[in-house]
Amino acid sequence: EPEVTQTPSHQVTQMGQEVILRCVPISNHLYFYWYRQILGQKVEFLVSFYNNEISEKSEIFDDQFSVERPDGSNFTLKIRSTKLEDSAMYFCASGPPGTPKNIQYFGAGTRLSVL
Amino acid sequence: GDSVTQMEGPVTLSEEAFLTINCTYTATGYPSLFWYVQYPGEGLQLLLKATKADDKGSNKGFEATYRKETTSFHLEKGSVQVSDSAVYFCALRPLGGTSYGKLTFGQGTILTVHP
């Protein structure tokens, strides 16, 4: 069964460093999302991406964050200068063509630890 | 804004016990409601959904009924198994508007089932 793949499973970085979290969505999907979950808190929406542009973003998704679909298969989340409070589990999701209101398929997540 | 509240966890049960995980929501209009499950090391998987009031979603012995009058979507299972041990997330998706499928999640409930 097709699945969303995220790498790495755990990323450790120093505060102020740039990180790129990588996701390979399901191949025919057209809608892409990033969510995050700080330990002990709710899963929070960060951004949605469709037709090579951001379609919606949350207040969390400030100038330090960016997303890209560089080659038609990968979907990346970049954090330019990490802060301690960026430590969280980051989930990528993708949705099939037709409507953004289709089911979203999630990856297993990347745990980001900022030291 | 929209929000989802789940019962505090973790929940620990013996095999064959009855399970209820409470979920209530705040939203404008008539959102779609979901339960996602995350097994260890895996991504969030859709367990069941309901898109309008009084709809009952069901899958793998789990059920949840969309109750508009109480703004609730409680998850139930009559007889849990050890293999049901996982984290369960309640979520909503707004109806209409400019949302591109953004999901709003509760904080997740850890379920552990002992033999």
Coordinates of N, CA and C in Angstrom, one line a residue:
Chain A
E1 N 0.8 -1.2 0.0 CA 0.0 0.0 0.0 C 0.9 1.2 0.0
P2 N 0.6 2.2 -0.9 CA 1.4 3.4 -0.9 C 1.4 4.1 0.5
E3 N 2.5 4.8 0.8 CA 2.6 5.5 2.1 C 3.4 6.7 1.9
V4 N 3.2 7.6 2.9 CA 4.0 8.9 3.0 C 5.2 8.5 3.8
T5 N 6.4 8.9 3.2 CA 7.7 8.6 3.9 C 8.3 9.9 4.3
Q6 N 8.8 9.9 5.6 CA 9.5 11.0 6.1 C 10.9 10.6 6.6
T7 N 11.8 11.5 6.3 CA 13.2 11.3 6.7 C 13.8 12.6 7.2
P8 N 14.7 12.6 8.2 CA 15.0 11.4 9.0 C 13.9 11.2 10.1
S9 N 14.0 10.1 10.8 CA 13.0 9.9 11.8 C 13.3 10.7 13.1
H10 N 14.6 11.0 13.3 CA 15.0 11.9 14.4 C 16.1 12.8 13.9
Q11 N 16.0 14.1 14.1 CA 16.9 15.1 13.7 C 17.3 15.9 15.0
V12 N 18.6 15.9 15.2 CA 19.1 16.7 16.3 C 19.9 17.9 15.8
T13 N 19.7 19.1 16.2 CA 20.4 20.3 15.7 C 20.7 21.2 16.8
Q14 N 21.6 22.1 16.6 CA 21.9 23.2 17.5 C 21.0 24.4 17.2
M15 N 20.7 25.1 18.2 CA 19.9 26.3 18.1 C 20.6 27.3 17.1
G16 N 19.8 27.9 16.2 CA 20.3 28.8 15.2 C 20.7 28.1 13.9
Q17 N 20.7 26.8 13.9 CA 21.1 26.1 12.6 C 19.8 25.9 11.8
E18 N 20.1 25.8 10.5 CA 19.0 25.5 9.5 C 18.8 24.0 9.5
V19 N 17.5 23.6 9.4 CA 17.2 22.2 9.2 C 16.2 22.1 8.0
I20 N 16.3 20.9 7.3 CA 15.4 20.6 6.3 C 14.8 19.2 6.6
L21 N 13.5 19.2 6.7 CA 12.8 17.9 7.0 C 12.2 17.5 5.6
R22 N 12.3 16.2 5.3 CA 12.0 15.7 4.0 C 10.8 14.8 4.1
C23 N 10.0 14.8 3.0 CA 8.8 14.0 2.9 C 8.7 13.6 1.5
V24 N 8.3 12.3 1.3 CA 7.9 11.8 0.0 C 6.4 11.5 0.0
P25 N 5.6 12.3 -0.5 CA 4.2 12.0 -0.5 C 3.8 10.8 -1.4
I26 N 2.6 10.4 -1.3 CA 2.1 9.4 -2.2 C 2.1 9.9 -3.6
S27 N 2.4 9.1 -4.6 CA 2.9 9.6 -5.9 C 1.8 10.4 -6.7
N28 N 0.6 10.1 -6.6 CA -0.4 10.8 -7.4 C -1.1 11.9 -6.7
H29 N -0.7 12.1 -5.4 CA -1.3 13.1 -4.6 C -1.0 14.5 -5.0
L30 N -1.9 15.5 -4.8 CA -1.7 16.9 -5.2 C -1.8 17.9 -4.1
Y31 N -2.2 17.4 -2.9 CA -2.4 18.4 -1.8 C -1.4 17.9 -0.7
F32 N -0.6 18.9 -0.1 CA 0.4 18.5 0.8 C 0.4 19.4 2.0
Y33 N 0.7 18.8 3.1 CA 0.6 19.5 4.4 C 1.7 19.2 5.4
W34 N 2.0 20.2 6.2 CA 2.9 19.9 7.4 C 2.1 20.3 8.6
Y35 N 2.2 19.4 9.6 CA 1.7 19.6 11.0 C 2.9 19.4 12.0
R36 N 2.7 19.9 13.2 CA 3.7 19.5 14.2 C 3.0 19.3 15.5
Q37 N 3.7 18.5 16.4 CA 3.2 18.3 17.7 C 4.3 18.5 18.7
I38 N 4.2 19.5 19.5 CA 5.1 19.7 20.6 C 4.7 18.7 21.7
L39 N 5.7 18.1 22.4 CA 5.5 17.1 23.3 C 4.4 17.5 24.3
G40 N 3.4 16.6 24.4 CA 2.3 16.8 25.4 C 1.3 17.8 24.9
Q41 N 1.4 18.3 23.7 CA 0.4 19.3 23.2 C -0.3 18.7 22.0
K42 N -1.2 19.6 21.4 CA -2.0 19.1 20.3 C -1.2 19.1 19.0
V43 N -1.6 18.3 18.1 CA -1.1 18.3 16.7 C -1.6 19.6 16.1
E44 N -0.7 20.5 15.6 CA -1.1 21.8 15.1 C -0.8 21.9 13.6
F45 N -1.7 22.4 12.8 CA -1.5 22.7 11.4 C -0.4 23.8 11.2
L46 N 0.5 23.5 10.2 CA 1.4 24.5 9.9 C 1.1 25.2 8.5
V47 N 1.0 24.3 7.5 CA 0.9 24.9 6.1 C 0.3 23.8 5.2
S48 N -0.5 24.3 4.2 CA -0.9 23.4 3.1 C -0.4 24.0 1.8
F49 N -0.2 23.1 0.8 CA 0.5 23.4 -0.4 C -0.2 22.7 -1.5
Y50 N -0.5 23.5 -2.6 CA -1.2 23.0 -3.7 C -0.8 23.8 -5.0
N51 N -0.6 23.1 -6.0 CA -0.3 23.7 -7.3 C 1.0 24.6 -7.2
N52 N 2.0 24.1 -6.5 CA 3.3 24.7 -6.3 C 3.2 26.0 -5.5
E53 N 2.2 26.2 -4.7 CA 2.2 27.4 -3.9 C 1.5 27.1 -2.6
I54 N 1.8 27.9 -1.6 CA 1.1 27.8 -0.3 C -0.3 28.2 -0.4
S55 N -1.2 27.3 0.0 CA -2.6 27.6 -0.1 C -3.2 28.1 1.2
E56 N -2.6 27.7 2.3 CA -3.0 28.2 3.6 C -1.9 28.0 4.6
K57 N -1.7 28.9 5.6 CA -0.7 28.7 6.6 C -1.2 29.2 7.9
S58 N -0.7 28.7 9.0 CA -1.1 29.1 10.3 C -0.2 30.2 10.8
E59 N -0.5 30.8 12.0 CA 0.3 31.9 12.6 C 1.7 31.4 13.0
I60 N 1.8 30.0 13.2 CA 3.1 29.5 13.6 C 4.1 29.6 12.4
F61 N 3.5 29.5 11.2 CA 4.4 29.4 10.0 C 4.8 30.8 9.6
D62 N 5.9 31.3 10.3 CA 6.3 32.6 10.1 C 7.5 32.6 9.1
D63 N 8.2 33.7 9.0 CA 9.3 33.8 8.0 C 10.4 32.8 8.2
Q64 N 10.5 32.2 9.3 CA 11.6 31.2 9.6 C 11.3 29.9 8.9
F65 N 10.0 29.7 8.4 CA 9.6 28.5 7.8 C 9.5 28.7 6.3
S66 N 9.8 27.6 5.6 CA 9.4 27.6 4.1 C 9.2 26.2 3.7
V67 N 8.4 26.1 2.6 CA 8.2 24.7 2.1 C 8.5 24.8 0.6
E68 N 8.8 23.6 0.1 CA 9.2 23.5 -1.3 C 8.9 22.1 -1.8
R69 N 8.6 22.0 -3.1 CA 8.4 20.7 -3.8 C 9.4 20.8 -4.9
P70 N 10.7 20.5 -4.6 CA 11.7 20.8 -5.6 C 11.8 19.9 -6.9
D71 N 11.2 18.7 -6.8 CA 11.5 17.8 -7.9 C 10.2 17.0 -8.3
G72 N 9.1 17.4 -7.8 CA 7.9 16.6 -8.2 C 7.7 15.4 -7.3
S73 N 8.6 15.0 -6.5 CA 8.4 13.8 -5.6 C 8.6 14.2 -4.2
N74 N 9.6 15.1 -3.9 CA 9.8 15.4 -2.5 C 9.0 16.7 -2.1
F75 N 8.8 16.8 -0.8 CA 8.1 17.9 -0.2 C 8.9 18.2 1.1
T76 N 9.5 19.4 1.1 CA 10.4 19.7 2.2 C 9.9 20.9 3.1
L77 N 10.2 20.8 4.3 CA 10.0 21.9 5.3 C 11.3 22.4 5.8
K78 N 11.6 23.7 5.6 CA 12.9 24.2 6.0 C 12.6 25.2 7.2
I79 N 13.4 25.0 8.2 CA 13.4 26.0 9.3 C 14.8 26.7 9.2
R80 N 14.7 28.0 9.0 CA 16.0 28.8 8.7 C 16.9 28.8 9.9
S81 N 16.4 29.2 11.0 CA 17.3 29.4 12.2 C 16.5 28.8 13.4
T82 N 16.8 27.6 13.7 CA 16.0 26.9 14.7 C 16.0 27.5 16.1
K83 N 14.9 27.4 16.8 CA 14.8 27.8 18.2 C 14.5 26.6 19.1
L84 N 14.8 26.8 20.4 CA 14.5 25.7 21.3 C 13.0 25.2 21.1
E85 N 12.1 26.2 21.0 CA 10.7 25.9 20.9 C 10.2 25.3 19.6
D86 N 11.2 25.1 18.7 CA 10.8 24.4 17.5 C 10.9 22.9 17.7
S87 N 11.4 22.5 18.8 CA 11.5 21.0 19.1 C 10.1 20.4 19.1
A88 N 9.9 19.4 18.3 CA 8.5 18.9 18.2 C 8.6 17.7 17.2
M89 N 7.5 17.0 17.1 CA 7.3 16.0 16.1 C 6.7 16.6 14.9
Y90 N 7.3 16.5 13.7 CA 6.7 17.1 12.5 C 6.1 16.1 11.6
F91 N 4.9 16.2 11.2 CA 4.2 15.3 10.4 C 3.9 15.9 9.0
C92 N 4.2 15.1 8.0 CA 3.8 15.5 6.6 C 2.6 14.7 6.3
A93 N 1.7 15.3 5.4 CA 0.5 14.6 5.0 C 0.3 14.9 3.5
S94 N -0.3 14.0 2.8 CA -0.7 14.3 1.4 C -2.1 13.8 1.1
G95 N -2.8 14.5 0.2 CA -4.1 14.1 -0.2 C -4.3 13.9 -1.7
P96 N -5.2 13.0 -2.1 CA -5.3 12.7 -3.5 C -6.0 13.8 -4.3
P97 N -5.9 13.8 -5.6 CA -6.5 14.8 -6.4 C -8.0 14.8 -6.3
G98 N -8.6 15.9 -6.7 CA -10.1 16.0 -6.7 C -10.6 17.1 -5.8
T99 N -10.2 17.1 -4.5 CA -10.6 18.1 -3.6 C -9.7 18.0 -2.4
P100 N -9.4 19.2 -1.8 CA -8.6 19.2 -0.6 C -9.3 18.5 0.6
K101 N -10.6 18.3 0.4 CA -11.4 17.7 1.5 C -11.4 16.2 1.5
N102 N -10.5 15.6 0.6 CA -10.3 14.2 0.7 C -9.5 13.8 1.9
I103 N -9.4 12.5 2.2 CA -8.7 12.0 3.3 C -7.2 12.4 3.2
Q104 N -6.6 12.8 4.3 CA -5.1 13.0 4.3 C -4.4 11.8 4.8
Y105 N -3.3 11.5 4.2 CA -2.5 10.4 4.5 C -1.2 10.9 5.2
F106 N -0.9 10.4 6.3 CA 0.2 10.9 7.1 C 1.4 10.0 7.1
G107 N 2.6 10.7 7.2 CA 3.8 10.0 7.5 C 4.0 9.7 9.0
A108 N 5.1 9.0 9.3 CA 5.3 8.6 10.7 C 5.9 9.7 11.5
G109 N 6.4 10.8 10.8 CA 6.9 11.9 11.5 C 8.4 12.0 11.7
T110 N 8.9 13.2 11.8 CA 10.3 13.4 12.1 C 10.3 14.1 13.5
R111 N 11.1 13.5 14.4 CA 11.2 14.2 15.7 C 12.4 15.1 15.6
L112 N 12.2 16.4 15.8 CA 13.2 17.4 15.8 C 13.6 17.8 17.2
S113 N 14.8 17.7 17.5 CA 15.3 18.1 18.8 C 16.3 19.3 18.6
V114 N 16.0 20.4 19.2 CA 16.9 21.6 19.1 C 17.5 21.8 20.4
L115 N 18.9 21.8 20.4 CA 19.6 21.8 21.7 C 20.2 23.2 21.9
Chain B
G1 N -11.7 30.5 17.3 CA -11.4 29.6 16.2 C -11.8 28.2 16.6
D2 N -11.6 27.3 15.6 CA -12.0 25.9 15.8 C -11.1 25.3 16.9
S3 N -11.7 24.3 17.7 CA -10.8 23.6 18.6 C -11.4 22.2 18.9
V4 N -10.6 21.3 19.3 CA -11.0 20.0 19.7 C -10.4 19.6 21.0
T5 N -11.2 19.1 21.9 CA -10.7 18.7 23.3 C -11.0 17.2 23.5
Q6 N -9.9 16.5 23.8 CA -10.0 15.1 24.1 C -9.8 14.8 25.6
M7 N -10.4 13.7 26.0 CA -10.2 13.4 27.4 C -8.7 13.2 27.8
E8 N -8.4 13.5 29.0 CA -7.0 13.3 29.4 C -6.6 11.8 29.4
G9 N -5.4 11.5 29.1 CA -5.0 10.2 29.1 C -3.8 10.0 30.1
P10 N -3.1 9.0 30.1 CA -3.3 7.8 29.2 C -4.5 6.9 29.8
V11 N -5.0 6.1 28.9 CA -6.0 5.1 29.3 C -5.4 3.7 29.3
T12 N -5.6 3.0 30.4 CA -5.1 1.6 30.5 C -6.3 0.7 30.7
L13 N -6.4 -0.3 29.9 CA -7.5 -1.3 30.0 C -7.0 -2.7 29.9
S14 N -7.9 -3.6 30.4 CA -7.6 -5.0 30.2 C -8.3 -5.5 28.9
E15 N -7.7 -6.5 28.3 CA -8.3 -7.0 27.0 C -9.8 -7.3 27.2
E16 N -10.6 -7.1 26.2 CA -12.1 -7.3 26.2 C -12.8 -6.2 27.0
A17 N -12.2 -5.3 27.6 CA -12.9 -4.2 28.3 C -13.6 -3.2 27.3
F18 N -14.5 -2.4 27.8 CA -15.2 -1.4 26.9 C -14.4 -0.2 26.9
L19 N -14.3 0.4 25.8 CA -13.5 1.7 25.6 C -14.4 2.8 25.3
T20 N -14.2 4.0 25.9 CA -14.7 5.2 25.5 C -13.6 6.3 25.6
I21 N -13.4 7.0 24.5 CA -12.5 8.2 24.6 C -13.4 9.4 24.2
N22 N -13.5 10.3 25.1 CA -14.3 11.5 24.8 C -13.7 12.5 23.9
C23 N -14.5 13.1 23.1 CA -14.0 14.2 22.2 C -15.1 15.2 22.1
T24 N -14.8 16.5 22.3 CA -15.8 17.5 22.1 C -15.1 18.6 21.2
Y25 N -15.9 19.4 20.5 CA -15.3 20.3 19.6 C -16.1 21.7 19.7
T26 N -15.4 22.7 19.2 CA -15.9 24.0 19.0 C -15.6 24.4 17.5
A27 N -16.7 24.7 16.8 CA -16.5 25.1 15.4 C -17.7 25.9 14.9
T28 N -17.5 26.6 13.8 CA -18.6 27.3 13.2 C -19.2 26.3 12.2
G29 N -20.5 26.3 12.2 CA -21.2 25.5 11.2 C -21.1 24.0 11.5
Y30 N -21.0 23.2 10.4 CA -21.0 21.8 10.5 C -19.7 21.2 10.0
P31 N -18.7 21.1 10.8 CA -17.4 20.5 10.4 C -17.6 19.0 10.1
S32 N -16.6 18.5 9.4 CA -16.4 17.0 9.3 C -15.6 16.6 10.5
L33 N -15.9 15.4 11.1 CA -15.2 14.9 12.3 C -14.5 13.6 12.0
F34 N -13.3 13.4 12.6 CA -12.5 12.3 12.3 C -11.9 11.7 13.6
W35 N -11.6 10.5 13.6 CA -10.7 9.8 14.5 C -9.5 9.2 13.7
Y36 N -8.3 9.6 14.1 CA -7.1 9.1 13.6 C -6.4 8.2 14.7
V37 N -5.7 7.2 14.2 CA -4.9 6.4 15.2 C -3.5 6.3 14.7
Q38 N -2.6 6.3 15.7 CA -1.1 6.2 15.4 C -0.6 5.0 16.2
Y39 N -0.2 4.0 15.5 CA 0.5 2.8 16.1 C 2.0 3.2 16.2
P40 N 2.6 2.5 17.2 CA 4.0 2.8 17.4 C 4.9 2.8 16.1
G41 N 5.6 3.9 15.9 CA 6.5 3.9 14.7 C 5.8 4.2 13.4
E42 N 4.5 4.4 13.4 CA 3.8 4.6 12.1 C 3.2 6.0 12.1
G43 N 2.7 6.4 10.9 CA 2.0 7.7 10.8 C 0.5 7.6 11.3
L44 N -0.1 8.8 11.3 CA -1.5 8.8 11.7 C -2.3 8.2 10.6
Q45 N -3.2 7.3 11.0 CA -4.1 6.6 10.0 C -5.5 7.0 10.3
L46 N -6.3 7.3 9.3 CA -7.7 7.5 9.5 C -8.4 6.3 10.0
L47 N -9.1 6.4 11.1 CA -9.8 5.3 11.7 C -11.3 5.3 11.3
L48 N -11.9 6.5 11.4 CA -13.3 6.6 11.0 C -13.6 8.1 10.8
K49 N -14.7 8.4 10.2 CA -15.1 9.8 10.0 C -16.6 9.9 10.0
A50 N -17.1 11.1 10.1 CA -18.5 11.5 10.0 C -18.6 12.9 9.5
T51 N -19.5 13.1 8.5 CA -19.5 14.4 7.8 C -20.7 15.2 8.1
K52 N -21.7 14.6 8.8 CA -22.9 15.5 9.2 C -23.5 14.9 10.5
A53 N -24.4 15.7 11.0 CA -25.0 15.4 12.3 C -25.7 14.1 12.3
D54 N -25.5 13.3 13.3 CA -26.2 12.0 13.5 C -25.5 10.9 12.7
D55 N -24.5 11.2 11.9 CA -23.8 10.2 11.2 C -23.0 9.4 12.2
K56 N -22.9 8.1 11.9 CA -22.1 7.2 12.7 C -20.9 6.7 11.9
G57 N -19.7 6.9 12.3 CA -18.6 6.4 11.6 C -18.2 5.1 12.3
S58 N -17.7 4.1 11.5 CA -17.3 2.8 12.2 C -16.2 2.2 11.4
N59 N -15.4 1.4 12.1 CA -14.3 0.7 11.4 C -13.6 -0.1 12.5
K60 N -13.3 -1.3 12.1 CA -12.5 -2.2 13.0 C -13.1 -2.4 14.4
G61 N -14.4 -2.3 14.5 CA -15.1 -2.4 15.8 C -15.2 -1.2 16.5
F62 N -14.6 -0.1 16.1 CA -14.7 1.2 16.7 C -15.9 2.0 16.1
E63 N -16.6 2.8 16.9 CA -17.7 3.6 16.4 C -17.6 5.0 17.1
A64 N -18.2 6.0 16.3 CA -18.3 7.3 16.9 C -19.5 7.9 16.2
T65 N -20.3 8.6 17.0 CA -21.5 9.3 16.4 C -21.4 10.8 16.5
Y66 N -21.7 11.5 15.4 CA -21.6 13.0 15.4 C -22.8 13.5 16.1
R67 N -22.6 14.1 17.2 CA -23.7 14.7 18.0 C -23.6 16.2 18.0
K68 N -24.4 16.8 17.2 CA -24.3 18.3 17.1 C -24.8 18.9 18.4
E69 N -25.8 18.3 19.0 CA -26.4 19.0 20.2 C -25.5 19.1 21.4
T70 N -24.6 18.1 21.4 CA -23.6 18.1 22.5 C -22.2 18.4 22.0
T71 N -22.1 18.8 20.7 CA -20.8 19.0 20.0 C -19.8 18.0 20.4
S72 N -20.1 16.7 20.2 CA -19.3 15.6 20.6 C -19.1 14.5 19.5
F73 N -18.0 13.8 19.7 CA -17.7 12.7 18.7 C -16.9 11.6 19.5
H74 N -17.5 11.0 20.5 CA -16.8 10.1 21.4 C -16.6 8.8 20.6
L75 N -15.4 8.3 20.9 CA -15.0 7.0 20.3 C -15.3 5.9 21.2
E76 N -15.9 4.8 20.7 CA -16.2 3.6 21.5 C -15.8 2.3 20.8
K77 N -15.5 1.3 21.7 CA -15.3 0.0 21.2 C -15.8 -1.0 22.3
G78 N -16.5 -2.0 21.9 CA -17.1 -2.8 22.9 C -16.1 -3.8 23.6
S79 N -15.1 -4.2 22.9 CA -14.1 -5.2 23.4 C -12.8 -4.9 22.8
V80 N -11.9 -4.3 23.6 CA -10.6 -3.9 23.1 C -9.6 -5.1 23.1
Q81 N -8.7 -5.0 22.2 CA -7.6 -6.0 22.1 C -6.2 -5.4 22.3
V82 N -5.3 -6.2 22.6 CA -3.9 -5.7 22.9 C -3.4 -4.9 21.6
S83 N -3.8 -5.4 20.5 CA -3.4 -4.7 19.2 C -4.0 -3.3 19.0
D84 N -5.0 -3.0 19.8 CA -5.6 -1.6 19.8 C -4.7 -0.6 20.5
S85 N -3.7 -1.0 21.2 CA -2.8 -0.1 21.9 C -2.2 0.9 20.9
A86 N -2.4 2.2 21.1 CA -2.0 3.2 20.2 C -2.4 4.5 20.7
V87 N -2.1 5.6 19.9 CA -2.5 6.9 20.3 C -3.7 7.3 19.4
Y88 N -4.7 7.8 20.0 CA -5.9 8.1 19.2 C -6.1 9.6 19.2
F89 N -6.4 10.2 18.0 CA -6.5 11.6 17.8 C -7.9 11.9 17.3
C90 N -8.6 12.8 17.9 CA -9.9 13.3 17.4 C -9.5 14.6 16.6
A91 N -10.2 14.8 15.4 CA -9.9 16.0 14.6 C -11.1 16.5 13.9
L92 N -11.1 17.7 13.5 CA -12.2 18.3 12.7 C -11.6 19.0 11.5
R93 N -12.5 19.1 10.5 CA -12.1 19.9 9.3 C -13.3 20.8 9.0
P94 N -13.1 22.1 8.8 CA -14.2 23.0 8.6 C -14.9 22.7 7.3
L95 N -16.2 23.0 7.3 CA -17.0 22.9 6.1 C -16.9 24.2 5.3
G96 N -16.6 24.2 4.1 CA -16.6 25.4 3.2 C -15.5 26.4 3.6
G97 N -15.7 27.6 3.3 CA -14.8 28.7 3.5 C -13.6 28.5 2.6
T98 N -12.4 29.1 3.1 CA -11.2 29.0 2.3 C -10.3 27.9 2.7
S99 N -10.7 27.0 3.6 CA -9.9 26.0 4.1 C -9.5 25.1 3.0
Y100 N -8.2 24.7 2.9 CA -7.7 23.8 1.9 C -7.5 22.4 2.6
G101 N -8.4 22.1 3.5 CA -8.4 20.7 4.1 C -7.7 20.7 5.4
K102 N -7.3 21.9 5.9 CA -6.7 21.9 7.2 C -7.4 21.2 8.3
L103 N -6.7 20.3 9.0 CA -7.3 19.6 10.1 C -6.9 20.2 11.5
T104 N -7.9 20.3 12.4 CA -7.6 20.7 13.7 C -7.8 19.5 14.6
F105 N -6.7 19.3 15.4 CA -6.6 18.0 16.2 C -6.8 18.3 17.7
G106 N -7.2 17.3 18.4 CA -7.1 17.2 19.8 C -5.7 16.8 20.2
Q107 N -5.4 16.7 21.5 CA -4.1 16.4 22.0 C -3.7 14.9 21.9
G108 N -4.6 14.1 21.6 CA -4.3 12.6 21.5 C -4.5 11.9 22.8
T109 N -4.9 10.7 22.8 CA -5.1 9.9 24.0 C -4.3 8.6 23.8
I110 N -3.4 8.3 24.7 CA -2.7 7.1 24.7 C -3.5 5.9 25.3
L111 N -3.7 4.9 24.5 CA -4.4 3.7 25.0 C -3.5 2.6 25.1
T112 N -3.4 1.9 26.3 CA -2.7 0.7 26.5 C -3.6 -0.4 26.9
V113 N -3.6 -1.5 26.2 CA -4.4 -2.6 26.5 C -3.5 -3.8 27.0
H114 N -3.8 -4.3 28.2 CA -3.0 -5.4 28.7 C -3.8 -6.7 28.5
P115 N -3.0 -7.8 28.3 CA -3.7 -9.1 28.1 C -4.4 -9.6 29.4

